[in-house]
PDB file of C-alpha atoms in Angstrom:
ATOM      1  CA  MET A  88     -23.243   7.914   4.984  1.00 75.00           C
ATOM      2  CA  LYS A  89     -21.600   5.201   2.893  1.00 81.00           C
ATOM      3  CA  THR A  90     -18.676   3.426   4.547  1.00 84.00           C
ATOM      4  CA  TYR A  91     -16.073   4.593   2.029  1.00 86.00           C
ATOM      5  CA  LYS A  92     -17.154   8.217   2.370  1.00 88.00           C
ATOM      6  CA  LYS A  93     -17.043   7.920   6.151  1.00 87.00           C
ATOM      7  CA  LEU A  94     -13.512   6.475   6.122  1.00 89.00           C
ATOM      8  CA  LEU A  95     -12.237   9.094   3.671  1.00 90.00           C
ATOM      9  CA  LEU A  96     -13.677  11.740   5.991  1.00 92.00           C
ATOM     10  CA  PHE A  97     -11.972  10.051   8.956  1.00 92.00           C
ATOM     11  CA  VAL A  98      -8.623  10.181   7.134  1.00 92.00           C
ATOM     12  CA  MET A  99      -9.018  13.915   6.504  1.00 93.00           C
ATOM     13  CA  ILE A 100     -10.034  14.591  10.136  1.00 95.00           C
ATOM     14  CA  ALA A 101      -7.130  12.489  11.468  1.00 94.00           C
ATOM     15  CA  LEU A 102      -4.662  14.367   9.247  1.00 93.00           C
ATOM     16  CA  GLY A 103      -6.061  17.667  10.474  1.00 93.00           C
ATOM     17  CA  ALA A 104      -5.786  16.538  14.088  1.00 94.00           C
ATOM     18  CA  ALA A 105      -2.183  15.432  13.533  1.00 93.00           C
ATOM     19  CA  ALA A 106      -1.280  18.747  11.880  1.00 92.00           C
ATOM     20  CA  ILE A 107      -2.750  20.767  14.770  1.00 93.00           C
ATOM     21  CA  LEU A 108      -1.781  18.648  17.788  1.00 92.00           C
ATOM     22  CA  SER A 109       1.600  17.161  16.828  1.00 90.00           C
ATOM     23  CA  PRO A 110       3.668  20.397  17.325  1.00 89.00           C
ATOM     24  CA  TRP A 111       2.390  20.756  20.892  1.00 88.00           C
ATOM     25  CA  ILE A 112       2.831  17.086  21.751  1.00 87.00           C
ATOM     26  CA  PHE A 113       6.283  17.080  20.134  1.00 85.00           C
ATOM     27  CA  SER A 114       7.394  20.078  22.193  1.00 84.00           C
ATOM     28  CA  PHE A 115       5.969  18.684  25.454  1.00 80.00           C
ATOM     29  CA  TRP A 116       7.419  15.217  24.848  1.00 76.00           C
ATOM     30  CA  ASN A 117      10.923  16.509  24.153  1.00 74.00           C
ATOM     31  CA  SER A 118      10.823  18.899  27.121  1.00 72.00           C
ATOM     32  CA  HIS A 119       9.298  16.678  29.801  1.00 64.00           C
ATOM     33  CA  VAL A 120       9.294  13.006  28.769  1.00 62.00           C
ATOM     34  CA  ALA A 121      12.049  12.005  26.349  1.00 57.00           C
ATOM     35  CA  SER A 122      15.661  11.644  27.434  1.00 56.00           C
ATOM     36  CA  PRO A 123      18.297  13.748  25.636  1.00 57.00           C
ATOM     37  CA  ARG A 124      19.640  10.615  23.917  1.00 61.00           C
ATOM     38  CA  HIS A 125      16.287   9.306  22.718  1.00 60.00           C
ATOM     39  CA  ARG A 126      14.310  12.241  21.429  1.00 60.00           C
ATOM     40  CA  PRO A 127      11.636  11.303  18.868  1.00 69.00           C
ATOM     41  CA  VAL A 128      11.641  12.832  15.418  1.00 79.00           C
ATOM     42  CA  PHE A 129       8.655  14.929  14.393  1.00 83.00           C
ATOM     43  CA  GLU A 130       7.490  12.293  11.910  1.00 86.00           C
ATOM     44  CA  GLN A 131       6.995   9.747  14.718  1.00 84.00           C
ATOM     45  CA  ILE A 132       4.819  12.110  16.752  1.00 87.00           C
ATOM     46  CA  PHE A 133       2.801  13.142  13.677  1.00 90.00           C
ATOM     47  CA  GLY A 134       2.232   9.513  12.689  1.00 90.00           C
ATOM     48  CA  GLY A 135       1.309   8.541  16.245  1.00 91.00           C
ATOM     49  CA  VAL A 136      -1.301  11.307  16.523  1.00 92.00           C
ATOM     50  CA  PHE A 137      -2.717  10.413  13.100  1.00 92.00           C
ATOM     51  CA  ILE A 138      -3.107   6.723  14.051  1.00 91.00           C
ATOM     52  CA  ALA A 139      -4.554   7.552  17.478  1.00 93.00           C
ATOM     53  CA  ALA A 140      -7.088   9.983  16.001  1.00 93.00           C
ATOM     54  CA  GLY A 141      -8.063   7.446  13.345  1.00 90.00           C
ATOM     55  CA  LEU A 142      -8.581   4.711  15.933  1.00 89.00           C
ATOM     56  CA  VAL A 143     -10.761   6.986  18.075  1.00 91.00           C
ATOM     57  CA  LEU A 144     -12.932   7.796  15.060  1.00 89.00           C
ATOM     58  CA  VAL A 145     -13.267   4.148  14.052  1.00 86.00           C
ATOM     59  CA  LEU A 146     -14.076   3.016  17.598  1.00 84.00           C
ATOM     60  CA  ALA A 147     -16.708   5.744  17.816  1.00 86.00           C
ATOM     61  CA  SER A 148     -18.430   4.346  14.712  1.00 84.00           C
ATOM     62  CA  PRO A 149     -20.288   1.122  15.652  1.00 80.00           C
ATOM     63  CA  SER A 150     -21.034   0.221  12.030  1.00 76.00           C
ATOM     64  CA  LEU A 151     -17.307  -0.311  11.392  1.00 76.00           C
ATOM     65  CA  LEU A 152     -16.948  -2.718  14.321  1.00 66.00           C
ATOM     66  CA  ARG A 153     -19.555  -5.262  13.300  1.00 73.00           C
ATOM     67  CA  TRP A 154     -18.617  -8.609  11.729  1.00 71.00           C
ATOM     68  CA  ARG A 155     -21.028  -7.768   8.935  1.00 77.00           C
ATOM     69  CA  PHE A 156     -18.694  -4.958   7.915  1.00 76.00           C
ATOM     70  CA  LEU A 157     -15.978  -7.484   6.985  1.00 78.00           C
ATOM     71  CA  SER A 158     -18.355  -9.720   5.055  1.00 81.00           C
ATOM     72  CA  GLU A 159     -19.656  -6.726   3.097  1.00 78.00           C
ATOM     73  CA  ALA A 160     -16.058  -5.751   2.290  1.00 80.00           C
ATOM     74  CA  GLY A 161     -15.391  -9.179   0.786  1.00 81.00           C
ATOM     75  CA  PHE A 162     -14.388 -11.564   3.566  1.00 84.00           C
ATOM     76  CA  VAL A 163     -16.763 -14.419   2.865  1.00 77.00           C
ATOM     77  CA  ALA A 164     -16.322 -18.077   3.761  1.00 70.00           C
ATOM     78  CA  LYS A 165     -15.785 -19.260   0.216  1.00 74.00           C
ATOM     79  CA  HIS A 166     -12.578 -18.900  -1.780  1.00 78.00           C
ATOM     80  CA  ARG A 167     -10.260 -18.580   1.249  1.00 85.00           C
ATOM     81  CA  ARG A 168      -7.675 -20.714  -0.552  1.00 89.00           C
ATOM     82  CA  ASN A 169      -7.371 -17.924  -3.111  1.00 92.00           C
ATOM     83  CA  ILE A 170      -5.012 -16.123  -0.741  1.00 94.00           C
ATOM     84  CA  PHE A 171      -2.506 -18.928  -1.262  1.00 94.00           C
ATOM     85  CA  TYR A 172      -3.117 -19.204  -5.011  1.00 94.00           C
ATOM     86  CA  GLY A 173      -2.831 -15.444  -5.490  1.00 95.00           C
ATOM     87  CA  PHE A 174       0.345 -15.292  -3.432  1.00 97.00           C
ATOM     88  CA  ILE A 175       2.005 -18.072  -5.454  1.00 96.00           C
ATOM     89  CA  LEU A 176       0.949 -16.484  -8.756  1.00 96.00           C
ATOM     90  CA  ALA A 177       2.324 -13.068  -7.737  1.00 96.00           C
ATOM     91  CA  VAL A 178       5.617 -14.468  -6.420  1.00 96.00           C
ATOM     92  CA  ALA A 179       6.033 -16.523  -9.595  1.00 96.00           C
ATOM     93  CA  SER A 180       5.510 -13.410 -11.710  1.00 95.00           C
ATOM     94  CA  MET A 181       8.179 -11.590  -9.656  1.00 93.00           C
ATOM     95  CA  ALA A 182      10.573 -14.520 -10.093  1.00 92.00           C
ATOM     96  CA  ILE A 183      10.072 -14.361 -13.873  1.00 93.00           C
ATOM     97  CA  LEU A 184      10.646 -10.613 -13.771  1.00 92.00           C
ATOM     98  CA  GLY A 185      13.887 -11.178 -11.833  1.00 89.00           C
ATOM     99  CA  PHE A 186      15.000 -13.676 -14.483  1.00 90.00           C
ATOM    100  CA  ILE A 187      14.266 -11.156 -17.253  1.00 90.00           C
ATOM    101  CA  MET A 188      16.188  -8.476 -15.347  1.00 88.00           C
ATOM    102  CA  ASP A 189      19.117 -10.867 -15.072  1.00 87.00           C
ATOM    103  CA  LEU A 190      19.080 -11.562 -18.820  1.00 86.00           C
ATOM    104  CA  SER A 191      18.952  -7.831 -19.584  1.00 85.00           C
ATOM    105  CA  GLY A 192      21.824  -7.012 -17.237  1.00 83.00           C
ATOM    106  CA  ALA A 193      19.692  -4.918 -14.881  1.00 82.00           C
ATOM    107  CA  LEU A 194      20.203  -7.350 -11.988  1.00 83.00           C
ATOM    108  CA  THR A 195      23.344  -9.213 -10.954  1.00 83.00           C
ATOM    109  CA  PRO A 196      22.418 -12.468  -9.144  1.00 84.00           C
ATOM    110  CA  GLY A 197      24.019 -13.216  -5.786  1.00 80.00           C
ATOM    111  CA  LEU A 198      23.127 -13.602  -2.131  1.00 77.00           C
ATOM    112  CA  SER A 199      23.350 -10.298  -0.285  1.00 72.00           C
ATOM    113  CA  ASP A 200      23.735 -11.687   3.271  1.00 76.00           C
ATOM    114  CA  PRO A 201      24.533 -14.905   5.174  1.00 84.00           C
ATOM    115  CA  MET A 202      21.708 -17.458   5.153  1.00 82.00           C
ATOM    116  CA  PRO A 203      20.400 -16.758   8.713  1.00 86.00           C
ATOM    117  CA  ALA A 204      20.090 -13.054   7.876  1.00 85.00           C
ATOM    118  CA  MET A 205      18.389 -13.931   4.586  1.00 86.00           C
ATOM    119  CA  ILE A 206      15.834 -16.058   6.414  1.00 89.00           C
ATOM    120  CA  ARG A 207      15.131 -13.318   8.960  1.00 91.00           C
ATOM    121  CA  ALA A 208      14.744 -10.729   6.227  1.00 90.00           C
ATOM    122  CA  SER A 209      12.434 -13.019   4.243  1.00 92.00           C
ATOM    123  CA  VAL A 210      10.224 -13.725   7.257  1.00 93.00           C
ATOM    124  CA  LYS A 211      10.027 -10.013   8.034  1.00 94.00           C
ATOM    125  CA  ALA A 212       9.153  -9.319   4.387  1.00 93.00           C
ATOM    126  CA  LEU A 213       6.429 -11.985   4.494  1.00 94.00           C
ATOM    127  CA  VAL A 214       4.827 -10.558   7.637  1.00 95.00           C
ATOM    128  CA  THR A 215       4.946  -7.033   6.189  1.00 94.00           C
ATOM    129  CA  ALA A 216       3.521  -8.227   2.866  1.00 95.00           C
ATOM    130  CA  LEU A 217       0.576  -9.986   4.521  1.00 95.00           C
ATOM    131  CA  MET A 218      -0.220  -6.949   6.676  1.00 94.00           C
ATOM    132  CA  VAL A 219       0.004  -4.562   3.711  1.00 94.00           C
ATOM    133  CA  GLY A 220      -2.044  -6.902   1.540  1.00 94.00           C
ATOM    134  CA  PHE A 221      -4.792  -7.231   4.136  1.00 94.00           C
ATOM    135  CA  LEU A 222      -5.045  -3.569   5.160  1.00 92.00           C
ATOM    136  CA  GLU A 223      -4.723  -1.996   1.709  1.00 94.00           C
ATOM    137  CA  GLU A 224      -7.108  -4.461   0.086  1.00 94.00           C
ATOM    138  CA  LEU A 225      -9.653  -3.974   2.854  1.00 92.00           C
ATOM    139  CA  PHE A 226      -9.628  -0.203   2.333  1.00 92.00           C
ATOM    140  CA  PHE A 227      -8.919   0.341  -1.368  1.00 94.00           C
ATOM    141  CA  ARG A 228     -10.797  -2.631  -2.830  1.00 94.00           C
ATOM    142  CA  GLY A 229     -13.183  -3.877  -0.145  1.00 91.00           C
ATOM    143  CA  ILE A 230     -14.436  -0.445   0.894  1.00 91.00           C
ATOM    144  CA  LEU A 231     -13.472   2.234  -1.650  1.00 93.00           C
ATOM    145  CA  PHE A 232     -13.816   0.208  -4.878  1.00 94.00           C
ATOM    146  CA  ARG A 233     -17.022  -1.521  -3.743  1.00 91.00           C
ATOM    147  CA  GLY A 234     -18.509   1.778  -2.581  1.00 91.00           C
ATOM    148  CA  LEU A 235     -17.753   3.556  -5.865  1.00 92.00           C
ATOM    149  CA  LEU A 236     -19.042   0.504  -7.740  1.00 91.00           C
ATOM    150  CA  GLU A 237     -22.414   0.809  -6.016  1.00 89.00           C
ATOM    151  CA  ASP A 238     -22.613   4.594  -6.356  1.00 89.00           C
ATOM    152  CA  SER A 239     -21.057   5.331  -9.744  1.00 88.00           C
ATOM    153  CA  GLY A 240     -20.714   2.151 -11.805  1.00 90.00           C
ATOM    154  CA  VAL A 241     -17.853  -0.024 -13.007  1.00 92.00           C
ATOM    155  CA  ALA A 242     -15.840   2.471 -15.074  1.00 94.00           C
ATOM    156  CA  PHE A 243     -15.704   5.190 -12.412  1.00 94.00           C
ATOM    157  CA  ALA A 244     -14.980   2.639  -9.679  1.00 94.00           C
ATOM    158  CA  PHE A 245     -11.957   1.285 -11.559  1.00 96.00           C
ATOM    159  CA  LEU A 246     -10.695   4.772 -12.383  1.00 96.00           C
ATOM    160  CA  GLY A 247     -11.400   6.526  -9.081  1.00 95.00           C
ATOM    161  CA  ALA A 248     -10.414   3.825  -6.593  1.00 95.00           C
ATOM    162  CA  ASN A 249      -7.206   2.851  -8.346  1.00 96.00           C
ATOM    163  CA  LEU A 250      -6.116   6.409  -9.046  1.00 96.00           C
ATOM    164  CA  ILE A 251      -6.485   7.201  -5.338  1.00 95.00           C
ATOM    165  CA  TYR A 252      -4.621   3.965  -4.548  1.00 96.00           C
ATOM    166  CA  ALA A 253      -1.758   4.890  -6.884  1.00 95.00           C
ATOM    167  CA  LEU A 254      -1.439   8.510  -5.760  1.00 94.00           C
ATOM    168  CA  SER A 255      -1.538   7.598  -2.059  1.00 93.00           C
ATOM    169  CA  HIS A 256       1.845   5.872  -2.396  1.00 92.00           C
ATOM    170  CA  PHE A 257       3.515   9.202  -3.167  1.00 92.00           C
ATOM    171  CA  PHE A 258       2.313  10.919  -0.013  1.00 89.00           C
ATOM    172  CA  LYS A 259       5.778  10.823   1.540  1.00 86.00           C
ATOM    173  CA  PRO A 260       7.008  12.321   4.837  1.00 85.00           C
ATOM    174  CA  PRO A 261       9.967  14.692   4.335  1.00 83.00           C
ATOM    175  CA  GLU A 262      13.403  13.567   5.418  1.00 76.00           C
ATOM    176  CA  ASP A 263      15.110  15.361   8.314  1.00 77.00           C
ATOM    177  CA  PHE A 264      12.158  17.606   9.105  1.00 81.00           C
ATOM    178  CA  ALA A 265      13.034  19.658  12.188  1.00 75.00           C
ATOM    179  CA  ALA A 266      10.841  21.612  14.585  1.00 74.00           C
ATOM    180  CA  ALA A 267      12.348  23.678  17.398  1.00 71.00           C
ATOM    181  CA  GLY A 268      10.489  24.741  20.511  1.00 70.00           C
ATOM    182  CA  ILE A 269       6.772  25.424  20.234  1.00 77.00           C
ATOM    183  CA  ASP A 270       5.991  25.878  16.559  1.00 79.00           C
ATOM    184  CA  PRO A 271       2.190  25.755  16.034  1.00 86.00           C
ATOM    185  CA  LEU A 272       2.548  25.681  12.238  1.00 87.00           C
ATOM    186  CA  ALA A 273       5.063  22.828  12.153  1.00 87.00           C
ATOM    187  CA  GLY A 274       2.351  20.224  11.551  1.00 88.00           C
ATOM    188  CA  LEU A 275       0.910  22.136   8.613  1.00 91.00           C
ATOM    189  CA  ARG A 276       4.379  22.604   7.102  1.00 90.00           C
ATOM    190  CA  PHE A 277       5.102  18.904   7.572  1.00 90.00           C
ATOM    191  CA  LEU A 278       1.815  17.990   5.907  1.00 91.00           C
ATOM    192  CA  GLY A 279       2.558  20.329   3.018  1.00 90.00           C
ATOM    193  CA  LEU A 280       6.018  18.823   2.513  1.00 89.00           C
ATOM    194  CA  CYS A 281       4.434  15.361   2.327  1.00 91.00           C
ATOM    195  CA  LEU A 282       2.837  16.572  -0.918  1.00 91.00           C
ATOM    196  CA  THR A 283       6.166  17.637  -2.462  1.00 90.00           C
ATOM    197  CA  PRO A 284       6.327  14.681  -4.921  1.00 89.00           C
ATOM    198  CA  PHE A 285       3.166  15.983  -6.615  1.00 92.00           C
ATOM    199  CA  VAL A 286       4.934  19.219  -7.554  1.00 90.00           C
ATOM    200  CA  ASP A 287       6.700  17.326 -10.358  1.00 90.00           C
ATOM    201  CA  PRO A 288       3.994  15.102 -11.925  1.00 91.00           C
ATOM    202  CA  ALA A 289       6.268  13.890 -14.720  1.00 89.00           C
ATOM    203  CA  ALA A 290       8.679  12.360 -12.197  1.00 88.00           C
ATOM    204  CA  ILE A 291       6.025  10.258 -10.490  1.00 91.00           C
ATOM    205  CA  LEU A 292       3.949   9.441 -13.593  1.00 93.00           C
ATOM    206  CA  PRO A 293       5.633   6.059 -14.345  1.00 92.00           C
ATOM    207  CA  GLY A 294       5.108   4.955 -10.753  1.00 92.00           C
ATOM    208  CA  VAL A 295       1.489   6.122 -10.804  1.00 94.00           C
ATOM    209  CA  ILE A 296       0.874   4.146 -14.010  1.00 94.00           C
ATOM    210  CA  GLY A 297       2.438   1.005 -12.537  1.00 94.00           C
ATOM    211  CA  LEU A 298       0.451   1.222  -9.305  1.00 95.00           C
ATOM    212  CA  PHE A 299      -2.723   1.987 -11.244  1.00 97.00           C
ATOM    213  CA  VAL A 300      -2.226  -1.160 -13.342  1.00 96.00           C
ATOM    214  CA  ILE A 301      -1.638  -3.187 -10.164  1.00 96.00           C
ATOM    215  CA  GLY A 302      -4.758  -1.726  -8.550  1.00 96.00           C
ATOM    216  CA  THR A 303      -6.811  -2.454 -11.660  1.00 97.00           C
ATOM    217  CA  VAL A 304      -5.801  -6.127 -11.642  1.00 97.00           C
ATOM    218  CA  LEU A 305      -6.539  -6.390  -7.910  1.00 97.00           C
ATOM    219  CA  SER A 306      -9.952  -4.766  -8.401  1.00 96.00           C
ATOM    220  CA  TYR A 307     -10.686  -7.141 -11.273  1.00 96.00           C
ATOM    221  CA  ALA A 308      -9.768 -10.106  -9.063  1.00 95.00           C
ATOM    222  CA  LEU A 309     -12.313  -8.878  -6.502  1.00 94.00           C
ATOM    223  CA  LEU A 310     -14.935  -8.384  -9.181  1.00 92.00           C
ATOM    224  CA  ARG A 311     -14.405 -11.894 -10.608  1.00 92.00           C
ATOM    225  CA  THR A 312     -14.415 -13.771  -7.288  1.00 91.00           C
ATOM    226  CA  ASP A 313     -16.701 -11.503  -5.226  1.00 89.00           C
ATOM    227  CA  SER A 314     -14.242 -11.807  -2.337  1.00 91.00           C
ATOM    228  CA  LEU A 315     -11.000 -10.164  -1.228  1.00 93.00           C
ATOM    229  CA  TYR A 316      -8.916 -13.304  -0.777  1.00 95.00           C
ATOM    230  CA  LEU A 317      -7.422 -13.479  -4.276  1.00 95.00           C
ATOM    231  CA  SER A 318      -6.676  -9.742  -4.209  1.00 96.00           C
ATOM    232  CA  ILE A 319      -4.960 -10.028  -0.825  1.00 96.00           C
ATOM    233  CA  GLY A 320      -2.858 -12.976  -2.014  1.00 96.00           C
ATOM    234  CA  LEU A 321      -1.761 -11.196  -5.185  1.00 97.00           C
ATOM    235  CA  HIS A 322      -1.014  -7.961  -3.326  1.00 97.00           C
ATOM    236  CA  ALA A 323       0.965  -9.724  -0.596  1.00 96.00           C
ATOM    237  CA  GLY A 324       2.888 -11.761  -3.161  1.00 96.00           C
ATOM    238  CA  TRP A 325       3.947  -8.689  -5.117  1.00 96.00           C
ATOM    239  CA  VAL A 326       5.003  -6.806  -1.978  1.00 95.00           C
ATOM    240  CA  PHE A 327       6.939  -9.872  -0.802  1.00 96.00           C
ATOM    241  CA  GLY A 328       8.631 -10.264  -4.181  1.00 93.00           C
ATOM    242  CA  ILE A 329       9.660  -6.606  -4.365  1.00 91.00           C
ATOM    243  CA  LYS A 330      11.172  -6.782  -0.875  1.00 91.00           C
ATOM    244  CA  VAL A 331      12.931 -10.126  -1.343  1.00 91.00           C
ATOM    245  CA  LEU A 332      14.287  -9.640  -4.877  1.00 88.00           C
ATOM    246  CA  PRO A 333      17.189  -7.392  -3.724  1.00 86.00           C
ATOM    247  CA  LEU A 334      18.277 -10.181  -1.336  1.00 86.00           C
ATOM    248  CA  PHE A 335      19.101 -12.380  -4.317  1.00 85.00           C
ATOM    249  CA  GLY A 336      20.804  -9.834  -6.529  1.00 81.00           C
ATOM    250  CA  ASP A 337      22.110  -6.286  -6.898  1.00 83.00           C
ATOM    251  CA  PHE A 338      20.635  -3.663  -9.175  1.00 81.00           C
ATOM    252  CA  THR A 339      23.333  -2.637 -11.631  1.00 74.00           C
ATOM    253  CA  ARG A 340      22.474   1.063 -11.515  1.00 69.00           C
ATOM    254  CA  GLU A 341      20.392   3.586  -9.597  1.00 66.00           C
ATOM    255  CA  SER A 342      17.853   4.067 -12.390  1.00 69.00           C
ATOM    256  CA  LEU A 343      16.756   0.995 -14.333  1.00 74.00           C
ATOM    257  CA  GLY A 344      15.313   3.089 -17.148  1.00 76.00           C
ATOM    258  CA  TRP A 345      11.989   2.736 -18.911  1.00 82.00           C
ATOM    259  CA  ALA A 346      12.091  -1.067 -18.804  1.00 83.00           C
ATOM    260  CA  PHE A 347      12.373  -1.635 -15.049  1.00 84.00           C
ATOM    261  CA  GLY A 348      11.765   1.773 -13.533  1.00 80.00           C
ATOM    262  CA  ALA A 349      13.538   4.452 -11.536  1.00 76.00           C
ATOM    263  CA  LYS A 350      11.457   5.625  -8.564  1.00 71.00           C
ATOM    264  CA  PRO A 351      10.067   3.361  -7.364  1.00 75.00           C
ATOM    265  CA  LYS A 352      12.157   0.639  -8.968  1.00 74.00           C
ATOM    266  CA  ILE A 353      10.352  -2.240 -10.684  1.00 85.00           C
ATOM    267  CA  VAL A 354       6.843  -0.794 -10.221  1.00 90.00           C
ATOM    268  CA  SER A 355       7.550   2.115 -12.578  1.00 87.00           C
ATOM    269  CA  GLY A 356       8.989  -0.088 -15.351  1.00 87.00           C
ATOM    270  CA  MET A 357       7.145  -0.914 -18.569  1.00 92.00           C
ATOM    271  CA  VAL A 358       8.152  -4.585 -18.397  1.00 92.00           C
ATOM    272  CA  THR A 359       6.460  -4.790 -15.006  1.00 92.00           C
ATOM    273  CA  TRP A 360       3.289  -3.195 -16.371  1.00 94.00           C
ATOM    274  CA  ILE A 361       3.104  -5.842 -19.071  1.00 94.00           C
ATOM    275  CA  GLY A 362       3.754  -8.618 -16.551  1.00 94.00           C
ATOM    276  CA  ILE A 363       1.026  -7.354 -14.202  1.00 95.00           C
ATOM    277  CA  ALA A 364      -1.412  -7.117 -17.108  1.00 96.00           C
ATOM    278  CA  LEU A 365      -0.617 -10.726 -18.037  1.00 96.00           C
ATOM    279  CA  VAL A 366      -1.382 -11.756 -14.458  1.00 96.00           C
ATOM    280  CA  GLY A 367      -4.736 -10.030 -14.954  1.00 95.00           C
ATOM    281  CA  VAL A 368      -5.317 -12.192 -18.038  1.00 96.00           C
ATOM    282  CA  ILE A 369      -4.529 -15.302 -15.979  1.00 95.00           C
ATOM    283  CA  VAL A 370      -6.961 -14.133 -13.306  1.00 95.00           C
ATOM    284  CA  HIS A 371      -9.625 -13.761 -15.987  1.00 94.00           C
ATOM    285  CA  PHE A 372      -9.259 -17.326 -17.225  1.00 93.00           C
ATOM    286  CA  VAL A 373      -8.815 -19.108 -13.887  1.00 91.00           C
ATOM    287  CA  THR A 374     -11.912 -17.387 -12.462  1.00 87.00           C
ATOM    288  CA  ARG A 375     -14.183 -17.674 -15.511  1.00 70.00           C
ATOM    289  CA  LYS A 376     -16.334 -20.375 -13.871  1.00 57.00           C
ATOM    290  CA  ARG A 377     -16.807 -18.327 -10.723  1.00 55.00           C
ATOM    291  CA  ALA A 378     -17.563 -14.980 -12.293  1.00 48.00           C
TER     292      ALA A 378
END
C-alpha cells in the first residue's frame, strides 16, 4: 500500500478509536484519577486517544520509521538553505500585507504588550510556525501530494492534495462539549460536531479558497525544487506572520470583509489570495534554474 493511502487509513482508524474509547477513558479519569479542581475536558481526552492511537499505528509500520521515508518525502541534502529563504519571503509578504491593511484602515498599528511579552510571544509563534510547517508539509506535500502525483498525475495531485489540506483546517472541535457519566456515544457526537462548519459551505468557502491557494503555491515550490525545504520555510513564515501581526496592531473590526477576510481573518481575504499567488510567481522565477 502506498504511504499516503496508509497514513490516510491510519487517520481514519485513530479517529474511530478516539470516538469509541474516549467516553470510557474520560469517565474513568474523572472518577478515579483527576482531582475535582483539575478535571480534563472531553476534547483533551479525545485528542490524547487520537494521538496515542496514531503513534501506535505508525510505530507498528516499519516502512514509516526508516530514514529512506524522509528522503522520499523530500528531505534531501541539497537546498536546505531554502528553509531560510522561504521563511524570509513569506514573512516579507506578510509585512507588505500588514502595510496594505494599515493604508486601508483595516489595521491600526501599535504594540499590544510590553517588549518582554512581545519577545516571548514572538518566540512561541516561531516555534509553533516551524513545527506546523514541518509536520503539515511532511504530510500534505511530502506524502499526500507526492503520492497522488505518482498515482494520478499533476492536475489531480494539485487539486486533491490541496483541497484535503484546505478542508482539514475546518475540522474544529466544538466549544464547551460536555459528557456526563458513562456516555458510550459521546465520542461519536463529538466527532460529528467537529464537522459542523461543513454544514454551511458558503461560510467557509473564502477560507477554503485561501488555504487552497496557499497549498497550491507550497506544492509548486516542492515540484520546482524537488525538496520540502522551500515549502517548509514558506509555510512557517506565513504561520509566523499571521500569529505575530496582531502583536503590532489591532484589527479595526471583527470582519475585515472581502479584502482581508472574516473567518479565518487574512487567509480568507482576496488581497491575501493575490499576494500568495504573487509569491508563487516569485518562486517560479527564483527556481527556474533548478526545475
